[in-house]
Amino acid sequence: MDFGQVVGAIILILVVIFVVVAARRAIRIVPQAVALIVERLGRYQTTMYAGLHLLIPFVDRVRAGVDLREQVVPFPPQPVITSDNLVVSIDTVIYFQVTDPKSATYEIANYIQGIEQLTVTTLRNIIGSMDLEQTLTSRDQINGQLRGVLDEATGRWGIRVNRVELKAIDPPQSVQGAMEQQMRAERDRRAAILTAEGVKQSQILTAEGEKQSSILRAEGAAQAAILRAQGESRAILQVFDAIHRGDADPKLLAYQYLQMLPQIANGSSSKLWVVPAEFTAALGSITSAFGGGGDTSPPAPRGDGPSDAGKAREAAPEMIEGLDIALPETSLQDPAEALREARSQVDEATAEASTAGEHTGAPFNRSAEAGQAPPDEPIPPAAKPWSPHGE
């Protein structure tokens, strides 16, 4: 191969390489959410967005590629001084998005660094007008002010700040200890207040319960006392009415004596019992009144008018009606039957007394009746020992 053929082959190879490189530089495929800034002979020519684009080789060139997606940039902690001269460390996070790739490329050299420095200076201005308590409790207010300042400043850079967040606000260690103590004291105070309120409510409820219980017990005692008084009053009125209706006289008193004698003699420990001195006179009155050998005429009235018992009996219904109490009608036992019952009880009591005397070795002596007989009656002669069967 001669020299001319070699040169021709080299030229052909160079042409092929040139064509390949020119084609590669002329054809550009731009992905989604990416913008390419194209310059022609050093001047801005156009902005290419997603799709297939053709460039003039060696004339047009891509200056920069811009990401159109929202970006999140955290900034390192920055020391900031509050209005009460405390240094706090604040971490920030910026959410921004490029809206104009041309401005973001030509208006500022490094928009991320510019946003960071603008954030620090704005944050110091905002925090410098607040004390520590406001700084810790006004995160939303700080975020809003910071976003407004950044959005206004970065608008001409073709950047929109969507959100600004404070990651952390760290006060000094000494202040943190004091805050912890304050919070502990506040919680202890709330706990003490709640405990005191609970004790107060408990005591109030206990007092109310005791009060209600005392009132109910007093009402129950009052009702019981009223009912007992009413029962006793009814019983007294019934006895009073029965006595006045029966026209109490020596006969009734003697009858009451006879009824009480068996109860006196029935005691299990009664070895000796006493007959009242008036018993013989009362028994004589009963005997004479019911045909027992005495005067059967009724006792003379104590005056021309009705007896005191009759007056009381006549006045008793009026008194009872005044009390608005309806009492049942009372009836006394037939005198003859009462006399027979009294005689039988006297015989039983005498027999028991004689039996008790025989068991003790002292026989019954009829002359013992001398102390019980009235002075005007003769002493009965001594007889053989008395037998309940009359032998």
XYZ file of C-alpha atoms in Angstrom:
391
model
C 0.000 0.000 0.000
C 1.390 3.344 -1.045
C 1.512 6.477 1.056
C -1.576 8.022 -0.561
C -3.788 5.113 0.393
C -2.594 5.295 3.986
C -3.401 8.979 4.259
C -6.811 8.403 2.728
C -7.591 5.678 5.248
C -6.534 7.912 8.143
C -8.684 10.764 6.879
C -11.636 8.415 6.494
C -11.235 7.194 10.047
C -11.043 10.750 11.365
C -14.194 11.658 9.442
C -16.039 8.716 10.929
C -14.889 9.660 14.420
C -15.940 13.254 13.840
C -19.361 12.198 12.650
C -19.883 9.944 15.642
C -18.826 12.621 18.144
C -20.881 15.285 16.373
C -23.936 13.039 16.373
C -23.491 12.241 20.046
C -23.234 15.923 20.951
C -26.088 16.926 18.695
C -28.664 14.502 20.106
C -29.747 14.938 23.770
C -32.438 13.020 25.679
C -33.592 14.946 28.760
C -35.195 12.859 31.595
C -38.353 13.865 33.450
C -38.109 16.573 36.185
C -34.771 17.766 34.806
C -34.047 20.963 32.831
C -30.933 21.651 30.716
C -29.584 25.158 30.199
C -28.208 25.438 26.616
C -25.754 28.131 25.536
C -24.796 28.966 21.955
C -21.404 30.440 21.517
C -21.353 31.372 25.227
C -24.816 32.996 25.375
C -27.982 31.572 26.827
C -29.904 29.921 24.066
C -32.736 27.859 25.537
C -33.924 25.601 28.330
C -34.558 22.020 27.396
C -37.102 20.009 29.376
C -37.946 16.312 29.231
C -37.748 14.765 25.758
C -35.493 14.438 22.671
C -33.584 17.538 21.595
C -31.050 18.356 18.832
C -28.049 20.634 19.289
C -25.605 22.141 16.848
C -22.374 20.347 17.479
C -19.489 22.449 18.649
C -21.787 25.505 18.696
C -24.369 24.688 21.350
C -23.362 23.343 24.697
C -25.189 22.403 27.918
C -24.331 24.860 30.681
C -26.033 23.074 33.607
C -28.650 20.559 34.457
C -31.250 21.611 37.081
C -33.335 19.189 39.207
C -36.925 20.402 39.266
C -38.048 18.161 42.110
C -38.623 19.461 45.653
C -35.433 19.216 47.630
C -34.809 18.859 51.351
C -31.679 20.464 52.709
C -30.765 20.184 56.423
C -28.498 22.820 57.868
C -26.092 22.219 60.752
C -26.921 23.638 64.238
C -26.457 27.383 64.477
C -25.860 29.268 67.744
C -28.472 31.964 68.276
C -28.736 34.465 71.133
C -32.176 35.154 72.620
C -33.387 38.460 74.040
C -32.555 37.284 77.582
C -28.924 36.662 76.563
C -29.051 32.875 76.376
C -27.294 31.007 73.591
C -29.396 28.276 72.027
C -28.483 25.914 69.238
C -31.091 25.557 66.465
C -31.203 22.978 63.663
C -33.266 23.860 60.571
C -34.578 21.987 57.548
C -35.540 23.765 54.314
C -37.961 22.358 51.725
C -37.591 24.208 48.404
C -38.170 23.712 44.678
C -36.622 25.318 41.555
C -39.314 26.969 39.485
C -37.104 28.849 37.010
C -33.927 26.963 35.939
C -32.533 29.978 34.050
C -32.735 32.264 37.120
C -31.382 29.549 39.415
C -28.409 29.224 37.050
C -27.626 32.841 36.214
C -28.992 34.860 39.180
C -26.956 33.163 41.904
C -23.806 31.095 41.829
C -24.876 28.575 44.549
C -28.471 28.854 45.592
C -28.175 26.189 48.333
C -25.404 28.095 50.070
C -27.368 31.308 49.625
C -30.468 29.744 51.226
C -28.389 28.458 54.141
C -26.825 31.830 54.916
C -30.134 33.621 54.502
C -31.747 31.138 56.879
C -29.094 31.720 59.567
C -29.299 35.513 59.426
C -33.105 35.541 59.390
C -33.264 33.065 62.246
C -30.959 35.189 64.365
C -33.104 38.246 63.742
C -36.285 36.413 64.723
C -34.865 34.656 67.797
C -33.112 37.831 68.964
C -36.493 39.431 69.606
C -37.755 36.532 71.754
C -36.816 35.181 75.130
C -36.114 31.523 75.820
C -39.674 30.689 76.884
C -41.118 32.202 73.701
C -38.501 30.494 71.573
C -39.389 27.087 72.973
C -43.128 27.595 72.623
C -43.350 29.541 69.331
C -42.075 27.092 66.744
C -44.966 27.689 64.354
C -44.539 31.424 64.575
C -40.784 31.155 63.894
C -41.386 28.792 60.963
C -43.913 31.148 59.408
C -41.713 34.224 59.699
C -38.670 32.383 58.408
C -40.541 30.957 55.412
C -41.924 34.382 54.511
C -38.474 36.011 54.493
C -36.833 33.165 52.538
C -39.607 32.939 49.978
C -39.403 36.653 49.297
C -35.598 36.633 48.979
C -35.336 33.488 46.850
C -38.149 34.418 44.498
C -35.822 36.288 42.166
C -33.510 33.255 42.144
C -36.230 31.122 40.625
C -36.682 29.143 43.868
C -39.818 28.650 45.926
C -39.418 27.789 49.626
C -42.287 25.474 50.513
C -41.582 24.789 54.165
C -39.148 25.629 56.927
C -38.899 23.460 60.067
C -36.877 23.777 63.252
C -35.519 20.335 64.025
C -34.273 21.100 67.525
C -33.821 23.975 69.929
C -31.160 23.094 72.489
C -30.662 25.496 75.399
C -27.487 25.342 77.525
C -27.023 22.432 79.926
C -27.410 24.623 83.008
C -30.678 25.990 81.666
C -31.868 22.478 80.856
C -31.239 21.410 84.461
C -33.142 24.427 85.773
C -36.003 23.692 83.381
C -36.159 20.098 84.550
C -36.287 21.215 88.175
C -39.005 23.728 87.359
C -41.027 21.119 85.534
C -40.601 18.658 88.410
C -41.697 21.292 90.917
C -44.693 22.170 88.754
C -45.745 18.536 88.511
C -45.273 18.074 92.267
C -47.443 21.133 92.848
C -50.172 19.786 90.584
C -49.994 16.409 92.282
C -50.305 18.042 95.720
C -53.262 20.111 94.544
C -54.988 17.062 93.108
C -54.343 15.105 96.310
C -55.730 17.946 98.425
C -58.784 18.189 96.192
C -59.335 14.453 96.509
C -59.026 14.567 100.314
C -61.382 17.545 100.417
C -63.996 15.815 98.308
C -63.635 12.641 100.362
C -64.124 14.511 103.627
C -67.095 16.406 102.212
C -68.736 13.203 101.045
C -68.009 11.508 104.372
C -69.499 14.436 106.284
C -72.547 14.442 104.035
C -72.988 10.715 104.588
C -72.670 11.070 108.364
C -75.110 13.974 108.292
C -77.677 12.007 106.327
C -77.145 8.975 108.560
C -77.612 11.071 111.716
C -80.738 12.663 110.290
C -82.206 9.292 109.366
C -81.357 7.812 112.784
C -82.895 10.827 114.529
C -86.010 10.571 112.377
C -86.259 6.845 113.112
C -85.837 7.427 116.856
C -88.445 10.207 116.749
C -90.927 8.002 114.899
C -90.289 5.130 117.313
C -90.763 7.424 120.312
C -93.980 8.795 118.810
C -95.305 5.307 118.133
C -94.376 4.134 121.650
C -96.036 7.208 123.151
C -99.138 6.626 121.042
C -99.251 2.970 122.096
C -98.816 3.831 125.758
C -101.434 6.563 125.509
C -103.907 4.157 123.909
C -103.183 1.563 126.586
C -103.589 4.127 129.366
C -106.830 5.383 127.836
C -108.166 1.840 127.502
C -107.301 1.044 131.124
C -108.720 4.380 132.233
C -111.938 3.743 130.304
C -112.213 0.174 131.554
C -111.750 1.248 135.166
C -114.329 4.018 134.916
C -116.797 1.878 133.034
C -116.458 -0.840 135.665
C -117.102 1.693 138.458
C -114.147 0.584 140.587
C -115.233 -0.144 144.198
C -113.952 -2.408 146.990
C -115.316 -5.440 145.153
C -113.087 -4.786 142.146
C -110.106 -4.108 144.356
C -110.684 -7.371 146.214
C -110.985 -9.150 142.890
C -107.650 -7.710 141.820
C -106.120 -8.903 145.088
C -107.390 -12.414 144.406
C -105.927 -12.384 140.893
C -102.492 -11.338 142.125
C -102.232 -13.987 144.873
C -101.486 -16.955 142.547
C -98.748 -14.987 140.850
C -97.147 -14.246 144.212
C -97.340 -17.911 145.279
C -96.086 -19.385 141.943
C -92.492 -18.210 142.380
C -90.014 -21.128 142.288
C -88.027 -19.634 145.182
C -91.021 -18.525 147.264
C -90.910 -20.393 150.584
C -92.847 -17.719 152.488
C -95.529 -15.382 151.148
C -97.491 -12.660 152.907
C -101.218 -12.041 152.715
C -102.090 -8.334 152.980
C -103.966 -7.191 156.081
C -106.759 -5.812 153.951
C -107.341 -9.153 152.255
C -109.674 -10.515 154.962
C -111.809 -7.379 154.925
C -111.950 -7.449 151.116
C -112.890 -11.122 151.133
C -115.618 -10.422 153.678
C -116.971 -7.671 151.489
C -117.079 -10.009 148.498
C -118.780 -12.719 150.552
C -121.373 -10.335 151.919
C -121.936 -8.793 148.478
C -122.550 -12.065 146.646
C -124.566 -13.956 149.267
C -121.826 -15.221 151.431
C -123.645 -14.419 154.719
C -123.268 -10.700 154.886
C -125.421 -7.762 153.931
C -126.498 -8.088 150.299
C -127.789 -4.591 149.983
C -125.841 -2.378 147.623
C -123.548 0.171 149.197
C -125.151 3.488 149.913
C -124.239 6.323 147.650
C -121.834 8.904 148.968
C -124.267 11.728 148.294
C -127.560 12.628 146.735
C -126.092 12.829 143.276
C -124.317 10.189 141.257
C -121.115 8.634 142.582
C -117.680 9.872 141.705
C -117.003 6.759 139.708
C -120.225 7.250 137.758
C -119.283 10.857 137.087
C -115.881 9.795 135.888
C -117.460 7.120 133.688
C -119.872 9.631 132.247
C -117.056 12.119 131.604
C -114.694 9.527 130.209
C -116.289 9.225 126.728
C -116.120 12.971 126.290
C -112.420 12.993 127.143
C -111.815 10.085 124.805
C -113.731 11.725 122.012
C -111.611 14.855 122.513
C -108.523 12.722 121.912
C -109.976 11.288 118.674
C -109.238 7.710 119.767
C -111.843 4.996 119.266
C -111.585 2.498 122.130
C -113.267 -0.908 122.119
C -116.113 -1.611 124.470
C -114.960 -3.326 127.666
C -116.898 -5.919 129.664
C -116.284 -7.230 133.163
C -116.513 -10.845 134.233
C -119.741 -12.082 135.798
C -119.545 -11.508 139.601
C -120.709 -15.051 140.530
C -118.182 -16.636 138.199
C -115.479 -14.288 139.446
C -116.342 -15.260 143.056
C -116.136 -18.956 142.285
C -112.810 -18.501 140.531
C -111.524 -16.398 143.418
C -112.605 -19.020 145.980
C -110.934 -21.811 144.017
C -107.705 -19.793 143.757
C -107.836 -19.040 147.499
C -108.326 -22.747 148.289
C -105.367 -23.665 146.054
C -103.188 -20.982 147.618
C -104.158 -22.092 151.149
C -103.465 -25.695 150.289
C -100.057 -24.831 148.925
C -99.301 -22.789 152.043
C -100.351 -25.694 154.316
C -98.288 -28.135 152.324
C -95.293 -25.834 152.555
C -95.828 -25.557 156.343
C -96.000 -29.319 156.764
C -92.790 -29.750 154.746
C -91.048 -27.258 156.996
C -92.299 -29.042 160.181
C -94.647 -26.254 161.335
C -98.368 -27.310 161.000
C -100.926 -24.762 159.965
C -102.455 -22.923 162.941
C -105.875 -21.404 162.576
C -105.122 -18.968 165.371
C -102.690 -17.254 162.978
C -105.705 -15.736 161.419
C -106.233 -13.616 164.529
C -103.851 -11.034 163.210
C -105.712 -10.888 159.930
C -109.319 -10.851 161.183
C -111.090 -7.523 161.858
C -111.241 -6.448 165.504
C -115.029 -6.840 165.801
C -115.104 -10.484 164.617
C -114.507 -13.380 167.040
C -111.454 -15.555 166.669
C -112.486 -18.959 165.250
C -111.863 -21.890 167.537
C -108.934 -24.138 166.939
C -109.782 -27.189 164.933
C -108.104 -30.182 163.586
C -105.663 -29.635 160.790
C -107.399 -28.379 157.723
C -107.635 -30.530 154.687
C -108.417 -29.252 151.195
C -110.920 -32.120 150.805
C -112.823 -31.114 153.932
C -111.961 -34.284 155.891
